[in-house]
PDB file of C-alpha atoms in Angstrom:
ATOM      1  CA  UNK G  30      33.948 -11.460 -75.288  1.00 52.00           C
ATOM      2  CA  UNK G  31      32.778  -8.510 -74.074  1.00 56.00           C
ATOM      3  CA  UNK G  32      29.143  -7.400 -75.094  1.00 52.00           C
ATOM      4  CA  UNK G  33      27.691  -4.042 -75.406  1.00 53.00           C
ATOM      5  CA  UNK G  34      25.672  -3.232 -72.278  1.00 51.00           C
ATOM      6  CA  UNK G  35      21.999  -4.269 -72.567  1.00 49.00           C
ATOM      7  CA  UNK G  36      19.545  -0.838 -74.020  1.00 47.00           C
ATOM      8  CA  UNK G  37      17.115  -1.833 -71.404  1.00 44.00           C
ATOM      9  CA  UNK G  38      19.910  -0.840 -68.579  1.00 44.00           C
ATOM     10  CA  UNK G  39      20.834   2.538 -70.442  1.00 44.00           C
ATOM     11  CA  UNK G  40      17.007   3.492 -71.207  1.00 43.00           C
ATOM     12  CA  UNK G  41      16.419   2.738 -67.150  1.00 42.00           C
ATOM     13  CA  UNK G  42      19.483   4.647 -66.220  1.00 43.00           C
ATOM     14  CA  UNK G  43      19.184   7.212 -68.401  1.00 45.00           C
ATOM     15  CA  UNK G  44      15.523   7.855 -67.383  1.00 47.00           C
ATOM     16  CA  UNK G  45      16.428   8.190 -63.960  1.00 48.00           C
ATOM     17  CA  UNK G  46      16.528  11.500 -62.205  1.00 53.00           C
ATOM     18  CA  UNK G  47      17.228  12.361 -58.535  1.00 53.00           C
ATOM     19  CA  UNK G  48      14.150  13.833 -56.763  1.00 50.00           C
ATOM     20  CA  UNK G  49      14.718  16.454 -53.909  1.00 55.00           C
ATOM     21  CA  UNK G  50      13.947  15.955 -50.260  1.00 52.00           C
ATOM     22  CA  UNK G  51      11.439  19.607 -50.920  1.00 51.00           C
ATOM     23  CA  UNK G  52       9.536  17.776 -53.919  1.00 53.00           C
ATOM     24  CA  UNK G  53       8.857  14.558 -52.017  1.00 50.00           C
ATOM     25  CA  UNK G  54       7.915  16.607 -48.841  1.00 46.00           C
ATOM     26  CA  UNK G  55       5.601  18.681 -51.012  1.00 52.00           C
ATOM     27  CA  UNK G  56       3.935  15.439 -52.809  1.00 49.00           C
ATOM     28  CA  UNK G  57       3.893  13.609 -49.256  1.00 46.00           C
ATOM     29  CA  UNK G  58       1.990  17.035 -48.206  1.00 45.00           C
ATOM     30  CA  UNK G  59      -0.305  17.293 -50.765  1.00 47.00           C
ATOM     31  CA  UNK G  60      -1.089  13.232 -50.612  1.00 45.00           C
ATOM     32  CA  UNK G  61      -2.288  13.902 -46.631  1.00 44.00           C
ATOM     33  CA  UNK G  62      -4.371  16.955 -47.673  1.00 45.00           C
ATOM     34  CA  UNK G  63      -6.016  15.203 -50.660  1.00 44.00           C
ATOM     35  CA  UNK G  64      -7.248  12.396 -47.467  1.00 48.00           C
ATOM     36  CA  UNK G  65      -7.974  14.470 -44.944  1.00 50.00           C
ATOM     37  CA  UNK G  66     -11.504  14.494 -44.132  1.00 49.00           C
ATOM     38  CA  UNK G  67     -13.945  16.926 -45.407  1.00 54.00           C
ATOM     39  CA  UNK G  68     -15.920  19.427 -42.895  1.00 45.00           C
ATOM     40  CA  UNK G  69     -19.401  17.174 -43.290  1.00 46.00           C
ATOM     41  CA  UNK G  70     -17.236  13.951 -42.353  1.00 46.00           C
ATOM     42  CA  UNK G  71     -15.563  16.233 -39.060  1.00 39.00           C
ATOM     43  CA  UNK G  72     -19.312  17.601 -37.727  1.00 38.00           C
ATOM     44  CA  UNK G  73     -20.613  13.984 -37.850  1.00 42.00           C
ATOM     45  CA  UNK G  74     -20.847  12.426 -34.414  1.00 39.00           C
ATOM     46  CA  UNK G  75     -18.449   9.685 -33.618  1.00 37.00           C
ATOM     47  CA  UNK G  76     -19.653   6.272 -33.439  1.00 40.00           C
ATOM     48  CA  UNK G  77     -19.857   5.506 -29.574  1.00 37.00           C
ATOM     49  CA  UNK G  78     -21.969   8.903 -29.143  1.00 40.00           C
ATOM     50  CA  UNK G  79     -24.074   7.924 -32.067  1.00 36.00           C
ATOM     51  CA  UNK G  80     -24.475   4.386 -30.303  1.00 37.00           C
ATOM     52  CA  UNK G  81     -24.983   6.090 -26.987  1.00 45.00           C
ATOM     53  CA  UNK G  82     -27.734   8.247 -28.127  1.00 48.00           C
ATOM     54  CA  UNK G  83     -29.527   7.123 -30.970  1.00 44.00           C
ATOM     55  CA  UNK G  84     -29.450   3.364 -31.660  1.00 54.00           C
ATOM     56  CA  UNK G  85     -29.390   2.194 -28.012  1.00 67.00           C
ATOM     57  CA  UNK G  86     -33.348   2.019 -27.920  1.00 68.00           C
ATOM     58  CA  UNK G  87     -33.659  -0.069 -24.691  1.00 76.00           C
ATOM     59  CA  UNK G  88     -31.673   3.161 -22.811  1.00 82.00           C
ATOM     60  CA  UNK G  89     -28.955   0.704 -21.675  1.00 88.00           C
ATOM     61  CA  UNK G  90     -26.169   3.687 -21.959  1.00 89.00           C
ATOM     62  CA  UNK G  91     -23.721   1.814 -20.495  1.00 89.00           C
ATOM     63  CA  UNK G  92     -21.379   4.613 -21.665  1.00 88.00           C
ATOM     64  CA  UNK G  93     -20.711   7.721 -19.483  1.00 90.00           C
ATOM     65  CA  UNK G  94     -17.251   8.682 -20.744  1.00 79.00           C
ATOM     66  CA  UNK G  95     -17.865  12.280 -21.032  1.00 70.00           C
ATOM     67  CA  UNK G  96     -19.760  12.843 -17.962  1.00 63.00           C
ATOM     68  CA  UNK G  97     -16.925  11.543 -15.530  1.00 69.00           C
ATOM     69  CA  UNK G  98     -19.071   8.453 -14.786  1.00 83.00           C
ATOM     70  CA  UNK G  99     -16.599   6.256 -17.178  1.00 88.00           C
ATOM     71  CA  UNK G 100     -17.880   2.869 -18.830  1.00 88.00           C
ATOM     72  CA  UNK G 101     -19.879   0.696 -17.081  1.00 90.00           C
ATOM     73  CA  UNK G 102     -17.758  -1.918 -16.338  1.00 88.00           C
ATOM     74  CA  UNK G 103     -14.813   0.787 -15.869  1.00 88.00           C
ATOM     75  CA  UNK G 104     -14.642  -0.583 -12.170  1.00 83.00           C
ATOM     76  CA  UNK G 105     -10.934   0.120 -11.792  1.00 86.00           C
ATOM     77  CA  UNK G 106     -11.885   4.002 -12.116  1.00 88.00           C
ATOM     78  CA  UNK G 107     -11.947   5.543  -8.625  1.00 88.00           C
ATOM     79  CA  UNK G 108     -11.769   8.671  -8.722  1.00 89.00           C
ATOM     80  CA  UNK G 109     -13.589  10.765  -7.365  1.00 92.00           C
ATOM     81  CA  UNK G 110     -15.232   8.576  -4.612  1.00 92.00           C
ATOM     82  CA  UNK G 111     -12.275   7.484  -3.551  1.00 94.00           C
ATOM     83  CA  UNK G 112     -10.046  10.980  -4.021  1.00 93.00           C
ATOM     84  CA  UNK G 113      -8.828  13.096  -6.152  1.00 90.00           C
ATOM     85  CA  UNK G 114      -6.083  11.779  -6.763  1.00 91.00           C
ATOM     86  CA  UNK G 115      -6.830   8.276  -4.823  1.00 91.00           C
ATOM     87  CA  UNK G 116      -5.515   8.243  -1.891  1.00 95.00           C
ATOM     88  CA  UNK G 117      -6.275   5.321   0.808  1.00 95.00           C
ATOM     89  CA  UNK G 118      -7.879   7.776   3.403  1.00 96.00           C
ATOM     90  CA  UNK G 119     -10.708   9.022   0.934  1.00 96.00           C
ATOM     91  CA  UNK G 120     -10.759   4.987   0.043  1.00 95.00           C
ATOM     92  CA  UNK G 121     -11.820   3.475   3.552  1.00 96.00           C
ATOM     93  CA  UNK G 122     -14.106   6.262   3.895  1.00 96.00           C
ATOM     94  CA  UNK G 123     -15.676   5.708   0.734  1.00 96.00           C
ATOM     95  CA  UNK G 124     -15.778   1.998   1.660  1.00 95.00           C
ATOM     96  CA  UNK G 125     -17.123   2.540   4.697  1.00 96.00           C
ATOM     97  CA  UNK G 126     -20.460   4.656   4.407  1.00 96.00           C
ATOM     98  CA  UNK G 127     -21.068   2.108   0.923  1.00 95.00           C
ATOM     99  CA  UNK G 128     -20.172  -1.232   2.769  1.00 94.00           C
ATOM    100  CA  UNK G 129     -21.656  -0.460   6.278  1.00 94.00           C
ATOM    101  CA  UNK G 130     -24.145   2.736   6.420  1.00 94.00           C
ATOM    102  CA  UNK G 131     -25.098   1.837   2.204  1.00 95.00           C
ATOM    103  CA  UNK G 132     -29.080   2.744   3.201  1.00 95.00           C
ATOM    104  CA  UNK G 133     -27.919   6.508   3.978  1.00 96.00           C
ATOM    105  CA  UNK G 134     -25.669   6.972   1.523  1.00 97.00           C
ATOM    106  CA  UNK G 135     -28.504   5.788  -0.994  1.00 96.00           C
ATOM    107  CA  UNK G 136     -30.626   8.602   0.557  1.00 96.00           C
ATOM    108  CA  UNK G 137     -27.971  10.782   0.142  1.00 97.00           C
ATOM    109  CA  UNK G 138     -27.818  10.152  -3.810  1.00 97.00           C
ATOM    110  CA  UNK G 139     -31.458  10.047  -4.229  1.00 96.00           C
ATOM    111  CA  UNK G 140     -31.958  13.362  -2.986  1.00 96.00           C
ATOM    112  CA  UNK G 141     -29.355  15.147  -4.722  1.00 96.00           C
ATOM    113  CA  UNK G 142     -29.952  13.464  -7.889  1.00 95.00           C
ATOM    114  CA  UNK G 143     -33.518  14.863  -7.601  1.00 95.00           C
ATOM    115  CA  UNK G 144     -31.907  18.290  -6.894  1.00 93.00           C
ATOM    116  CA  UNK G 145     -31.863  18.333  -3.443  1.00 94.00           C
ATOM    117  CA  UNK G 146     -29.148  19.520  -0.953  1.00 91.00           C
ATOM    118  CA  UNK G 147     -30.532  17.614   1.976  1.00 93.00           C
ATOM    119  CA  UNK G 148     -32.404  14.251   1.693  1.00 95.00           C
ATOM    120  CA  UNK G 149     -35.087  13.453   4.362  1.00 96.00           C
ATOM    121  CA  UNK G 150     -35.509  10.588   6.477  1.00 96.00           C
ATOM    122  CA  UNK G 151     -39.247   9.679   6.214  1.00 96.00           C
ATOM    123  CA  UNK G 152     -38.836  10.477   1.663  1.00 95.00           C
ATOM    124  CA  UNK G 153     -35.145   9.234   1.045  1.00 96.00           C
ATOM    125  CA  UNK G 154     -34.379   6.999   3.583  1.00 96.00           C
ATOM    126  CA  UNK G 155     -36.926   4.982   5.816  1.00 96.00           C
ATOM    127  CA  UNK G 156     -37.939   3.308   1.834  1.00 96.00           C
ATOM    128  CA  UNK G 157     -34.519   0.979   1.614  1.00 95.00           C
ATOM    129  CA  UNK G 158     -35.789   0.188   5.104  1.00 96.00           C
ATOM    130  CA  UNK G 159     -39.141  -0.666   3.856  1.00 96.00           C
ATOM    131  CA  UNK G 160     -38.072  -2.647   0.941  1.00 95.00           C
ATOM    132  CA  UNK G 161     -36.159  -5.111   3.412  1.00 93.00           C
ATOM    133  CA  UNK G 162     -39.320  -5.528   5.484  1.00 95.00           C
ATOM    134  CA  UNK G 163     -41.458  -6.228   2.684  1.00 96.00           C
ATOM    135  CA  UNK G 164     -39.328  -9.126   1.058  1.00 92.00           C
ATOM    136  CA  UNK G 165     -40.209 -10.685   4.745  1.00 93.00           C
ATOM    137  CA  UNK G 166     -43.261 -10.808   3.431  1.00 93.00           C
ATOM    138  CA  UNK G 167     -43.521 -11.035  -0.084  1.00 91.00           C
ATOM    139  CA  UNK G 168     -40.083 -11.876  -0.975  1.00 85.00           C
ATOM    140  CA  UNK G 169     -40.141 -10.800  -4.751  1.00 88.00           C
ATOM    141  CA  UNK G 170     -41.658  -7.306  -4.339  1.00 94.00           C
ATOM    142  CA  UNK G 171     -39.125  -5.696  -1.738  1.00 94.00           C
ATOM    143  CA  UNK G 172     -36.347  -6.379  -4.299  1.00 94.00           C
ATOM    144  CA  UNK G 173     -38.668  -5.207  -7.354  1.00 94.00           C
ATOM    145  CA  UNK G 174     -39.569  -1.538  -5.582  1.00 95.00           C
ATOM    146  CA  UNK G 175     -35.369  -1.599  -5.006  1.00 95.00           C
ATOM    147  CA  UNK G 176     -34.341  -1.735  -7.810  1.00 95.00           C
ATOM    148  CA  UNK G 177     -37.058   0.685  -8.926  1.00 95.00           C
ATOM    149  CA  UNK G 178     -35.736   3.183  -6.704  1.00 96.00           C
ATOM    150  CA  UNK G 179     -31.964   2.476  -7.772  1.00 96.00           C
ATOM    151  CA  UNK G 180     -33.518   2.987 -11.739  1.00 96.00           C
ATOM    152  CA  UNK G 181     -34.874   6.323 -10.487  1.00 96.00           C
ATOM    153  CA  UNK G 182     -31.457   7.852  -9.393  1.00 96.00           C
ATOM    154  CA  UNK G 183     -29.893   6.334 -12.336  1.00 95.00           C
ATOM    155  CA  UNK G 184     -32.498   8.322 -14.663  1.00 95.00           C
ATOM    156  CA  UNK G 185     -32.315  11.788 -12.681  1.00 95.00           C
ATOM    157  CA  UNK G 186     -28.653  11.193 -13.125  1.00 94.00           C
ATOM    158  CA  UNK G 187     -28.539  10.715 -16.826  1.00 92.00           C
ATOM    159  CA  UNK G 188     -31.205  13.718 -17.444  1.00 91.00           C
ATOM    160  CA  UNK G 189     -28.379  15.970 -14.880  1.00 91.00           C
ATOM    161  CA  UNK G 190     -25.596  14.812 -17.897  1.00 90.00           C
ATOM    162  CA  UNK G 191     -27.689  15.110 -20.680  1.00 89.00           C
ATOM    163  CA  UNK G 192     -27.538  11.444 -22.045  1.00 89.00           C
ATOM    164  CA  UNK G 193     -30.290   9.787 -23.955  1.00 86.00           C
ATOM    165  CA  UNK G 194     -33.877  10.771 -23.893  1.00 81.00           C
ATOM    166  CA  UNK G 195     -35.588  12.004 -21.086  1.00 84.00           C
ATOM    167  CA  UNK G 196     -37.551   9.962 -18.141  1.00 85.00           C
ATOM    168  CA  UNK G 197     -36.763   6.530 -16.894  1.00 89.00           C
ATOM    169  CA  UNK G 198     -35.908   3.714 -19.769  1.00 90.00           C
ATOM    170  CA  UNK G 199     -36.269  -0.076 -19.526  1.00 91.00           C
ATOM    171  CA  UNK G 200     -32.524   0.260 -19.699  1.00 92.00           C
ATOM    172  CA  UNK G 201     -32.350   2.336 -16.127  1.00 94.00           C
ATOM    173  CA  UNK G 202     -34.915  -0.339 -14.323  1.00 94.00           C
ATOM    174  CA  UNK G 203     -32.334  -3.658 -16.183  1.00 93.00           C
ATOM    175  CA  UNK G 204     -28.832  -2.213 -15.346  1.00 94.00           C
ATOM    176  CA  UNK G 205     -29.951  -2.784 -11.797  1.00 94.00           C
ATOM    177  CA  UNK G 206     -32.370  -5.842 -12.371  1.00 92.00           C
ATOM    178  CA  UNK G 207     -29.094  -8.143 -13.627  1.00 90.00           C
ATOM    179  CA  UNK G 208     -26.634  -9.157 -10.425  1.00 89.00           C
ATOM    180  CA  UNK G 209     -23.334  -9.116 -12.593  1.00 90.00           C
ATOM    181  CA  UNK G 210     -24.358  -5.998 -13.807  1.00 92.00           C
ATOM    182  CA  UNK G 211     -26.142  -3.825 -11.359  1.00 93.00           C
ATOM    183  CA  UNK G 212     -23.219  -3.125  -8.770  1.00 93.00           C
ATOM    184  CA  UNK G 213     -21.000  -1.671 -11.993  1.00 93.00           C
ATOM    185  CA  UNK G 214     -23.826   0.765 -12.725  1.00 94.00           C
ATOM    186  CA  UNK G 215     -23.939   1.529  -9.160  1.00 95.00           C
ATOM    187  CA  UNK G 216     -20.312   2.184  -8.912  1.00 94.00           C
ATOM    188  CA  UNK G 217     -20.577   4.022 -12.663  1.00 94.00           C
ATOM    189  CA  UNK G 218     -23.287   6.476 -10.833  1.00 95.00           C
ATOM    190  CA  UNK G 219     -20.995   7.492  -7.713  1.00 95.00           C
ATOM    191  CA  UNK G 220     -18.376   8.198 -10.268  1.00 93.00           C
ATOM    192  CA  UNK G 221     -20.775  10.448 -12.279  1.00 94.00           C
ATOM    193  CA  UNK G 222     -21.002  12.649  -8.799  1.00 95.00           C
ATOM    194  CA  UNK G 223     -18.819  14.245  -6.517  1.00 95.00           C
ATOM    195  CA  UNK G 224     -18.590  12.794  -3.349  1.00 95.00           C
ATOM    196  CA  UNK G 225     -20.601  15.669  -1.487  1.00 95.00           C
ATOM    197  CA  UNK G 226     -23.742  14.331  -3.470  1.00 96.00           C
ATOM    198  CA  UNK G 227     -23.513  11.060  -1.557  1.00 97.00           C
ATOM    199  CA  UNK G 228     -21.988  11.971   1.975  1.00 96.00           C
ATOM    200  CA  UNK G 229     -24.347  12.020   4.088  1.00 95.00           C
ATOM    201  CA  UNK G 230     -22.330  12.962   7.708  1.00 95.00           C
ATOM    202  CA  UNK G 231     -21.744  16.749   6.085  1.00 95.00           C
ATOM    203  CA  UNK G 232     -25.395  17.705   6.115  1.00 93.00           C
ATOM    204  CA  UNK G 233     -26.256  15.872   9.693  1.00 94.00           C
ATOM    205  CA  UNK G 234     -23.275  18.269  11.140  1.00 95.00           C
ATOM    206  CA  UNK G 235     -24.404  21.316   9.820  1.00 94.00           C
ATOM    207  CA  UNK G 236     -28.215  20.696   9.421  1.00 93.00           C
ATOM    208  CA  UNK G 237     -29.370  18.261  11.649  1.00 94.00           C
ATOM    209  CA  UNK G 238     -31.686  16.058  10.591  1.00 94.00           C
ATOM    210  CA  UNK G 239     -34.082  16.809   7.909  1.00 94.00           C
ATOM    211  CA  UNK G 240     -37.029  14.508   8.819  1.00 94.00           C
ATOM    212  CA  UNK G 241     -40.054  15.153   6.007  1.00 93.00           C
ATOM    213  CA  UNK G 242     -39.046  16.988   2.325  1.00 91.00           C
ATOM    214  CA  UNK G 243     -40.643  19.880   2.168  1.00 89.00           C
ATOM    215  CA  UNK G 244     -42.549  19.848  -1.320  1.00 85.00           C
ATOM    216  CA  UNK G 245     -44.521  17.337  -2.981  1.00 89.00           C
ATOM    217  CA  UNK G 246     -43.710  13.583  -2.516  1.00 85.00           C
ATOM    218  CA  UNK G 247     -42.875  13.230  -6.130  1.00 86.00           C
ATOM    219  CA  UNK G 248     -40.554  15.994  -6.142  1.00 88.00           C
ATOM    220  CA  UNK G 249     -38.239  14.542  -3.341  1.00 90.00           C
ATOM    221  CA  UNK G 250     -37.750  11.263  -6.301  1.00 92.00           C
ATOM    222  CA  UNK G 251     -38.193  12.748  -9.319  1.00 89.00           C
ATOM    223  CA  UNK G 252     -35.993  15.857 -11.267  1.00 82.00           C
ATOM    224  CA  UNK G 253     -37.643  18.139 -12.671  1.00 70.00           C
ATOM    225  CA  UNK G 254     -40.858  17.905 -10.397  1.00 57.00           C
ATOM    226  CA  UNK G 255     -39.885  20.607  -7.974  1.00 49.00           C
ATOM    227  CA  UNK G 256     -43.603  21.641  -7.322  1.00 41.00           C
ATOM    228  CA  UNK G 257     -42.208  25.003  -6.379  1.00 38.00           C
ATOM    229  CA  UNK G 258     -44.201  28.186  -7.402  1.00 33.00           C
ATOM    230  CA  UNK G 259     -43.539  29.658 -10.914  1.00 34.00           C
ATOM    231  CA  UNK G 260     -41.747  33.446 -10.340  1.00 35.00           C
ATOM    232  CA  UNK G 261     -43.573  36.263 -10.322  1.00 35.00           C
ATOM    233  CA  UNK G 262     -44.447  38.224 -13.720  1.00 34.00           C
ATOM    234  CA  UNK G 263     -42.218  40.885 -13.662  1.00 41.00           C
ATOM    235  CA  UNK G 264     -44.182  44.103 -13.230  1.00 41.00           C
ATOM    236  CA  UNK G 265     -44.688  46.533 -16.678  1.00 44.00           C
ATOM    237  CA  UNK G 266     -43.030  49.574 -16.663  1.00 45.00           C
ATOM    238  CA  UNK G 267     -45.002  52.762 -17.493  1.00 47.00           C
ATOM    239  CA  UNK G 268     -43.646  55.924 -19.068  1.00 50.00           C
ATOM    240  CA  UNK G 269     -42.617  57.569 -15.804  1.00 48.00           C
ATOM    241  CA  UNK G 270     -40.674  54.600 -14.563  1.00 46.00           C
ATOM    242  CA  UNK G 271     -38.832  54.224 -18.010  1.00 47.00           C
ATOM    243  CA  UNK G 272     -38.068  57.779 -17.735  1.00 48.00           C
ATOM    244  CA  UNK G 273     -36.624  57.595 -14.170  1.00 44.00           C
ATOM    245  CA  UNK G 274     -34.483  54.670 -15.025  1.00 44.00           C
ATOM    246  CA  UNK G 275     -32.976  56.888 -18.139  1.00 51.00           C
ATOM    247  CA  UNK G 276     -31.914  59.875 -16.093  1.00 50.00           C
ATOM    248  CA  UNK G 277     -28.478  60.236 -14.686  1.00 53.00           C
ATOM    249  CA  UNK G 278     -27.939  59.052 -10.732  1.00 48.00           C
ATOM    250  CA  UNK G 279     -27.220  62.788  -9.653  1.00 51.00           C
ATOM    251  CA  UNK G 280     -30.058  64.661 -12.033  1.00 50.00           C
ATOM    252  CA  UNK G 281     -33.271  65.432  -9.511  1.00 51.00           C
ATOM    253  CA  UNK G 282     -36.534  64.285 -10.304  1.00 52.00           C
ATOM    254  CA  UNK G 283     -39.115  65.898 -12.293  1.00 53.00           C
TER     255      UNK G 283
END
């Protein structure tokens, strides 16, 4: 026998209407608007900024992404040190005056990440010299005033990019302090720099060689202590000069 068809099937075919491609665009539309985020949620920082900034209290920042410099253990990053785009020339080079002439290229760094064009040999250079001597001696403290001095470029570099707080952190004087980790945060500071601020064979062509820095001795290590003279106040103008400065180039003077 044939039966009737079931009133569950008509109701669900009857209730069934055909939707166009316009309406489920505009609903699809409307669905992405309703979750986009709101302009509070857009002007908060992201969360590697806010962790590069704010919560990392010990001053690790280990992350340099938007200063060049990469991550810290970004150590497949070459550029620029070794070229722009790499190329294997700029490579050996950069190899070379790190692997076998490392003491001047140090100098190099220190004094332009105190804001120096030329670094000096008796400031910037004879102290990795020193440092050597001294673990003769006392074997600990050489390698302690090191990597003091490697903490100090890293913190004149970070106050140059604007990341974290200002003057040396624990975090400066421990990337260098741990063995895995200090040659990354060497390599992470080159990055950070073009290679002018490290190449030291530039500035003994064209200058010679710079023997004492010229300003205070805490100036030649530290940015920001220049020690140079304020400017002059600029001079008040009275009436007459005002009035001078008004008048027309061609219009004689009173």
């Amino acid at each position: 026998p044939i039966h009737p068809p079931s009133p569950f099937i008509m109701s669900s075919t009857a209730s069934y209407t055909p939707v166009p491609l316009e309406d489920m665009a505009g609903s699809s539309a409307s669905s992405s608007t309703s979750s986009s985020p709101s302009p509070s949620e857009l002007s908060a920082p992201s969360p590697r900024l806010d962790r590069n900034l704010s919560n990392d209290s010990f001053g690790f920042h280990i992350d340099w992404v938007d200063n060049s410099g990469g991550f810290v253990y970004d150590c497949m990053s070459t550029e620029p040190c070794c070229g722009s785009p790499w190329n294997a020339k700029d490579a050996v080079y950069c190899l070379a005056c790190w692997m076998c002439c490392a003491p001047c290229s140090s100098a190099k760094l220190l004094a332009s990440s105190a804001g120096h064009e030329q670094c000096a040999v008796v400031h910037h250079l004879l102290p990795w010299f020193a440092f050597a001597l001294i673990n003769q001696v006392a074997s600990p403290l050489g390698s302690v005033l090191e990597m003091f001095m490697c903490a100090t470029i890293r913190s004149n570099l970070r106050q140059r990019h604007n990341i974290g707080s200002q003057g040396m952190s624990l975090g400066d004087f421990a990337m260098h302090c741990i063995p895995c980790v200090s040659p990354c945060a060497t390599m992470q500071e080159i990055r950070s720099v073009p290679v002018s601020e490290w190449d030291w064979v530039p500035q003994i062509q064209e200058h010679g060689i710079r023997w004492m820095h010229p300003g205070p001795w805490q100036s030649a290590y530290v940015r920001g202590t220049s020690g140079d003279a304020a400017p002059p106040t600029p001079k008040k103008m009275c009436a007459d000069d005002e009035h001078h400065l008004m008048m027309p180039p061609h219009a004689p003077a009173p």
